[in-house]
PDB file of C-alpha atoms in Angstrom:
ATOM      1  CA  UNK S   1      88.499  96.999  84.191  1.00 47.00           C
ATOM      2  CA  UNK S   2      91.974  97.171  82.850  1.00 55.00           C
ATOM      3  CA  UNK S   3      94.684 100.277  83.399  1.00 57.00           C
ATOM      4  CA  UNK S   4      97.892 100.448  81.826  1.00 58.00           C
ATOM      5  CA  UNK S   5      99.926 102.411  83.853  1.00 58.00           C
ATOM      6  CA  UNK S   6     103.726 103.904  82.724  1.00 57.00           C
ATOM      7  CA  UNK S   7     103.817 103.633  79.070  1.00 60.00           C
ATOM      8  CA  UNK S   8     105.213 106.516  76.994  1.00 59.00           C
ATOM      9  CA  UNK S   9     102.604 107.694  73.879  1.00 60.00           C
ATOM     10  CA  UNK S  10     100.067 105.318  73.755  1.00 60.00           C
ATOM     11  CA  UNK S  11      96.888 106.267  75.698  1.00 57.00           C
ATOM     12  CA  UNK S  12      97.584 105.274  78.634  1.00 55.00           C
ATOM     13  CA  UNK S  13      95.079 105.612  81.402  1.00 58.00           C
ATOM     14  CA  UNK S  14      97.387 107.093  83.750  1.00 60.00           C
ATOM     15  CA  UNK S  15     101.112 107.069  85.452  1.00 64.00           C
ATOM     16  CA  UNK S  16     102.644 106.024  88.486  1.00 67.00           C
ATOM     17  CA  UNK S  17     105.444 107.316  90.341  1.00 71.00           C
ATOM     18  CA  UNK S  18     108.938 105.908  90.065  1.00 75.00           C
ATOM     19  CA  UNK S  19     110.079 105.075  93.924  1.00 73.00           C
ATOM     20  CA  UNK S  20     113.313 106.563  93.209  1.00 76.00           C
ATOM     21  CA  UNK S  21     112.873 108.795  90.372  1.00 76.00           C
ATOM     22  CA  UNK S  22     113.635 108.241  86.209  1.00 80.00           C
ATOM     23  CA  UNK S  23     116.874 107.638  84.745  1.00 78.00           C
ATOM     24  CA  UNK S  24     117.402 107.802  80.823  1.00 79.00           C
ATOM     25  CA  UNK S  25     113.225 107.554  80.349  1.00 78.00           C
ATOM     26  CA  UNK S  26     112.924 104.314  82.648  1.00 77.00           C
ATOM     27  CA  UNK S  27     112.683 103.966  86.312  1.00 78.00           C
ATOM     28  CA  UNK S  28     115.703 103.692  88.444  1.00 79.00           C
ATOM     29  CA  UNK S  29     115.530  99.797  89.256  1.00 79.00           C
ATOM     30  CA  UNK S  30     117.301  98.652  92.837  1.00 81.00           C
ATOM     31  CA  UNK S  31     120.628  96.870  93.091  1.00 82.00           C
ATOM     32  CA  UNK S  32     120.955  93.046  91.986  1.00 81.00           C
ATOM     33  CA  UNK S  33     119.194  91.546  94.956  1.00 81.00           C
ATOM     34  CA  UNK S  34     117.573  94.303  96.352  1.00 84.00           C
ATOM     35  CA  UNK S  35     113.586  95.374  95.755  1.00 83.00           C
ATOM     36  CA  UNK S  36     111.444  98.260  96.116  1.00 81.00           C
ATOM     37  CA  UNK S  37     109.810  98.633  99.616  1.00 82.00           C
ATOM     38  CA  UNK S  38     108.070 101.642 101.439  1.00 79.00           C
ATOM     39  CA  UNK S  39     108.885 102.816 105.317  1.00 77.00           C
ATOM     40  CA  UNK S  40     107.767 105.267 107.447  1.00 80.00           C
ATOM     41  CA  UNK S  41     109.931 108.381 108.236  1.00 80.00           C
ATOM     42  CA  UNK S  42     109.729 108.446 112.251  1.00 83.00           C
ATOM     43  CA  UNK S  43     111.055 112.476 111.635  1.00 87.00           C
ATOM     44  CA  UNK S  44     108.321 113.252 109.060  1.00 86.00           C
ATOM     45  CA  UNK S  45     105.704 110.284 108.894  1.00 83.00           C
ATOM     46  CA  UNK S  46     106.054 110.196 105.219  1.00 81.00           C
ATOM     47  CA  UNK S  47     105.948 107.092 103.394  1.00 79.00           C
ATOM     48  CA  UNK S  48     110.020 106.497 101.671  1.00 80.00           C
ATOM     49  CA  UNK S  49     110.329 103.911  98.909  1.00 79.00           C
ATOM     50  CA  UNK S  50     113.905 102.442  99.388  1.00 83.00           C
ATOM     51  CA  UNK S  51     115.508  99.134  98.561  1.00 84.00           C
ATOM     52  CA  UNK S  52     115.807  96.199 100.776  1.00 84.00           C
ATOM     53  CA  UNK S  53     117.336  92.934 100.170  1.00 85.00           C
ATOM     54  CA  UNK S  54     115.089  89.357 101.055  1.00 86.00           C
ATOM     55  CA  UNK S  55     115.543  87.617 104.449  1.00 87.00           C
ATOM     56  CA  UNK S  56     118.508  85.198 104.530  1.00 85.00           C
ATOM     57  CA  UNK S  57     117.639  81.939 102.719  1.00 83.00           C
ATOM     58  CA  UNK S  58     115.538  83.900  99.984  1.00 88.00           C
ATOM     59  CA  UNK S  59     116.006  85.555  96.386  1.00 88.00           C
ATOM     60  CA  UNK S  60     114.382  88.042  94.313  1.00 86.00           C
ATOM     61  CA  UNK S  61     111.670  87.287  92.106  1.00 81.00           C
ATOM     62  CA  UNK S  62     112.499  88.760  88.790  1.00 63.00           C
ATOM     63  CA  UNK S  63     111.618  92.114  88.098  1.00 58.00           C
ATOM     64  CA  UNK S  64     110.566  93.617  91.344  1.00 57.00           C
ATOM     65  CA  UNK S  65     110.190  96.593  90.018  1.00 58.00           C
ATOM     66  CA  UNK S  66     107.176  98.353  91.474  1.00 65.00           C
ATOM     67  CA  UNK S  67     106.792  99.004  95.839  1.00 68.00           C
ATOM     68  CA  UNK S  68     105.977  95.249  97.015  1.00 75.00           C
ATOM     69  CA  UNK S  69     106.270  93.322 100.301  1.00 77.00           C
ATOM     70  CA  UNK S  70     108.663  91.036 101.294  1.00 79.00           C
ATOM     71  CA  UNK S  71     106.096  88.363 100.409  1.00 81.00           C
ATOM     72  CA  UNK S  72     105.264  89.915  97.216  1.00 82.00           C
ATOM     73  CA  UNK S  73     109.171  90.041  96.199  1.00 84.00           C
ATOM     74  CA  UNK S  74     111.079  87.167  97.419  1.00 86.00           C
ATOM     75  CA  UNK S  75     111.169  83.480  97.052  1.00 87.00           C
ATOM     76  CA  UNK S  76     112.482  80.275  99.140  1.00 89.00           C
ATOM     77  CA  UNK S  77     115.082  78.490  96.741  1.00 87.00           C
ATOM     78  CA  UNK S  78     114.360  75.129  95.986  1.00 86.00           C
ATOM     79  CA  UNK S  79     115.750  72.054  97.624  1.00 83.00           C
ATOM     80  CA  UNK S  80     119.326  71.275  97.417  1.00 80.00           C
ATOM     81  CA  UNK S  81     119.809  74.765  96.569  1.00 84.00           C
ATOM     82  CA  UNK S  82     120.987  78.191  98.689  1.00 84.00           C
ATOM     83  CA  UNK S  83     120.601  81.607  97.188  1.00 87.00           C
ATOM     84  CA  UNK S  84     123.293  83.386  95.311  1.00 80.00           C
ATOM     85  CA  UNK S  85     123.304  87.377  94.281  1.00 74.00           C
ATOM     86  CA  UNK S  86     120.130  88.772  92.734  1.00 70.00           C
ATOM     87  CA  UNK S  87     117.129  86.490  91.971  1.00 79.00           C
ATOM     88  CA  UNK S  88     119.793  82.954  91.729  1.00 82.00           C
ATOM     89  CA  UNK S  89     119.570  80.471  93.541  1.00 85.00           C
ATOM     90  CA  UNK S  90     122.727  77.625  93.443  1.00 83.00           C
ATOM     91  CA  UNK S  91     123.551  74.166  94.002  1.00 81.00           C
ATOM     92  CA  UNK S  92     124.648  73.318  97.104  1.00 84.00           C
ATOM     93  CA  UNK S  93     127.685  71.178  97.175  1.00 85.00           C
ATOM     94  CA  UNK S  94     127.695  70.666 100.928  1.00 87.00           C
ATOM     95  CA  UNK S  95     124.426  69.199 101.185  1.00 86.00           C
ATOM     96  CA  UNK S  96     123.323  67.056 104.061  1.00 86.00           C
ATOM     97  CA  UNK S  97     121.166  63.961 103.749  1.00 86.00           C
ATOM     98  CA  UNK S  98     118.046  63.028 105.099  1.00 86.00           C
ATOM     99  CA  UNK S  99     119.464  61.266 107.866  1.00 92.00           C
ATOM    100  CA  UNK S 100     122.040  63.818 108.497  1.00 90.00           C
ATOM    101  CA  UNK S 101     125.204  63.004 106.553  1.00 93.00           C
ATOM    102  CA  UNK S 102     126.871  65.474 105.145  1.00 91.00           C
ATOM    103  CA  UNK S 103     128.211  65.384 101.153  1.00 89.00           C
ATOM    104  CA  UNK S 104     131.291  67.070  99.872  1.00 88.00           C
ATOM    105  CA  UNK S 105     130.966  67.481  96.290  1.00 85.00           C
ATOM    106  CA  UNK S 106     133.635  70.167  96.385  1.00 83.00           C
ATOM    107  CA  UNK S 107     136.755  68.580  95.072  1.00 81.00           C
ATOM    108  CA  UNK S 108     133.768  67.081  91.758  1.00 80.00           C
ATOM    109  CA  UNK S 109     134.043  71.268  90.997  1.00 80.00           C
ATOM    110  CA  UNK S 110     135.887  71.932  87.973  1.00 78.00           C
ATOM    111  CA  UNK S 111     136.063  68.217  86.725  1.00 81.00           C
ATOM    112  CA  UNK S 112     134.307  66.313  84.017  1.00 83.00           C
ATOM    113  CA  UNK S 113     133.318  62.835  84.324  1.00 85.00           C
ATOM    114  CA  UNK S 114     132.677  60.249  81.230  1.00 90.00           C
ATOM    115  CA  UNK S 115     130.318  57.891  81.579  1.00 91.00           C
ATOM    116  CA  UNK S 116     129.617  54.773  78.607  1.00 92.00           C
ATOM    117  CA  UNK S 117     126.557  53.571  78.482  1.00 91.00           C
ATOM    118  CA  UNK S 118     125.081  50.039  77.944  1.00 93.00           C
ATOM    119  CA  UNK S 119     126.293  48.427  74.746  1.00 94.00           C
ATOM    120  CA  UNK S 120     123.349  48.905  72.153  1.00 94.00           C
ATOM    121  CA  UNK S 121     122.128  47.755  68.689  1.00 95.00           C
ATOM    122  CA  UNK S 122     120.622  49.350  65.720  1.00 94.00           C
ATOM    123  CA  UNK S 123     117.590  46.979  64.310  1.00 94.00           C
ATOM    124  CA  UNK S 124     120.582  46.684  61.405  1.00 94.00           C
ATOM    125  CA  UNK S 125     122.561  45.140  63.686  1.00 94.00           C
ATOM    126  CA  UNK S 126     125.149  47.560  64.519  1.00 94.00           C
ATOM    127  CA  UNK S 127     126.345  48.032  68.253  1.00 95.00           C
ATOM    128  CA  UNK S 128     127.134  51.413  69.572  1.00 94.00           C
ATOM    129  CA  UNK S 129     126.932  53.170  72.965  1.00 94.00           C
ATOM    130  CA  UNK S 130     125.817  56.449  74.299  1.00 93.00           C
ATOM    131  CA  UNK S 131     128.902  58.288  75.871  1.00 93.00           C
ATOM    132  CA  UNK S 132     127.971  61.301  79.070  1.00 91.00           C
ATOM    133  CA  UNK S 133     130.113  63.785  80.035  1.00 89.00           C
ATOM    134  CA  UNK S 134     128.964  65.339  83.594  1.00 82.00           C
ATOM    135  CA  UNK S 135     130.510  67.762  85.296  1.00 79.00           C
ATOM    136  CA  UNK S 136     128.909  69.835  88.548  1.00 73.00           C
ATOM    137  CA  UNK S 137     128.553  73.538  87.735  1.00 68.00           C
ATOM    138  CA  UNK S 138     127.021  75.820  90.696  1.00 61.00           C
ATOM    139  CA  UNK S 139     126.988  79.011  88.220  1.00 57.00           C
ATOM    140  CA  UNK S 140     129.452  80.976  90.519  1.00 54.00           C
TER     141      UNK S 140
END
């Protein structure tokens, strides 16, 4: 069976609780970074919603938006990568090599490379070459 829970007007089968209550129609979401989690009051014994960021080395996934574990909520970021704010993860540009060296692509921030390609021709005849410009952009 299907249930469609929390929309406004249209039959739905039923509602859930916000964790921490309606703003402006919607639920309040958590900060940038931070999801929805439950805990136990040691005073009262009542479950709390609150909002809890991932472990170190770990991001959101998207919308966490409804009471989910930490497995439920947050992902590893991928290799070559650390996490950023919220549910980015970044380049790193102090990675270290499989056998242990380490890379400084710090002072390639900021700085765009051009790069010609081989010299090509059309089936007419005509040469021409493919020009790249790279540069290294973490999103920061």
């Amino acid at each position: 069976s299907i249930a469609v829970n929390n929309t406004q007007r249209t039959g739905a089968l039923g509602c859930k609780k916000c964790p921490l209550g309606v703003e402006r129609q919607f639920c309040k979401p958590c900060a940038e970074g931070l999801f929805y989690t439950t805990h136990i009051d040691n005073v009262t014994g009542a479950a709390k919603a609150e909002c809890i960021s991932c472990p170190p080395g770990t991001v959101v996934i998207g919308d966490a938006s409804a009471i989910m574990s930490v497995e439920q909520a947050c992902t590893s970021c991928p290799p070559g990568t650390l996490p950023g704010k919220g549910e980015e993860c970044f380049t790193d540009i102090r990675p270290f090599s499989p056998s242990g060296q380490r890379y400084d692509f710090a002072e390639l921030l900021d700085k765009e490379i051009a790069v010609d390609g081989a010299k090509l021709f059309t089936s007419q005849g005509h040469s021409y070459r493919h020009h790249f410009k790279v540069a290294l952009d973490t999103h920061d």
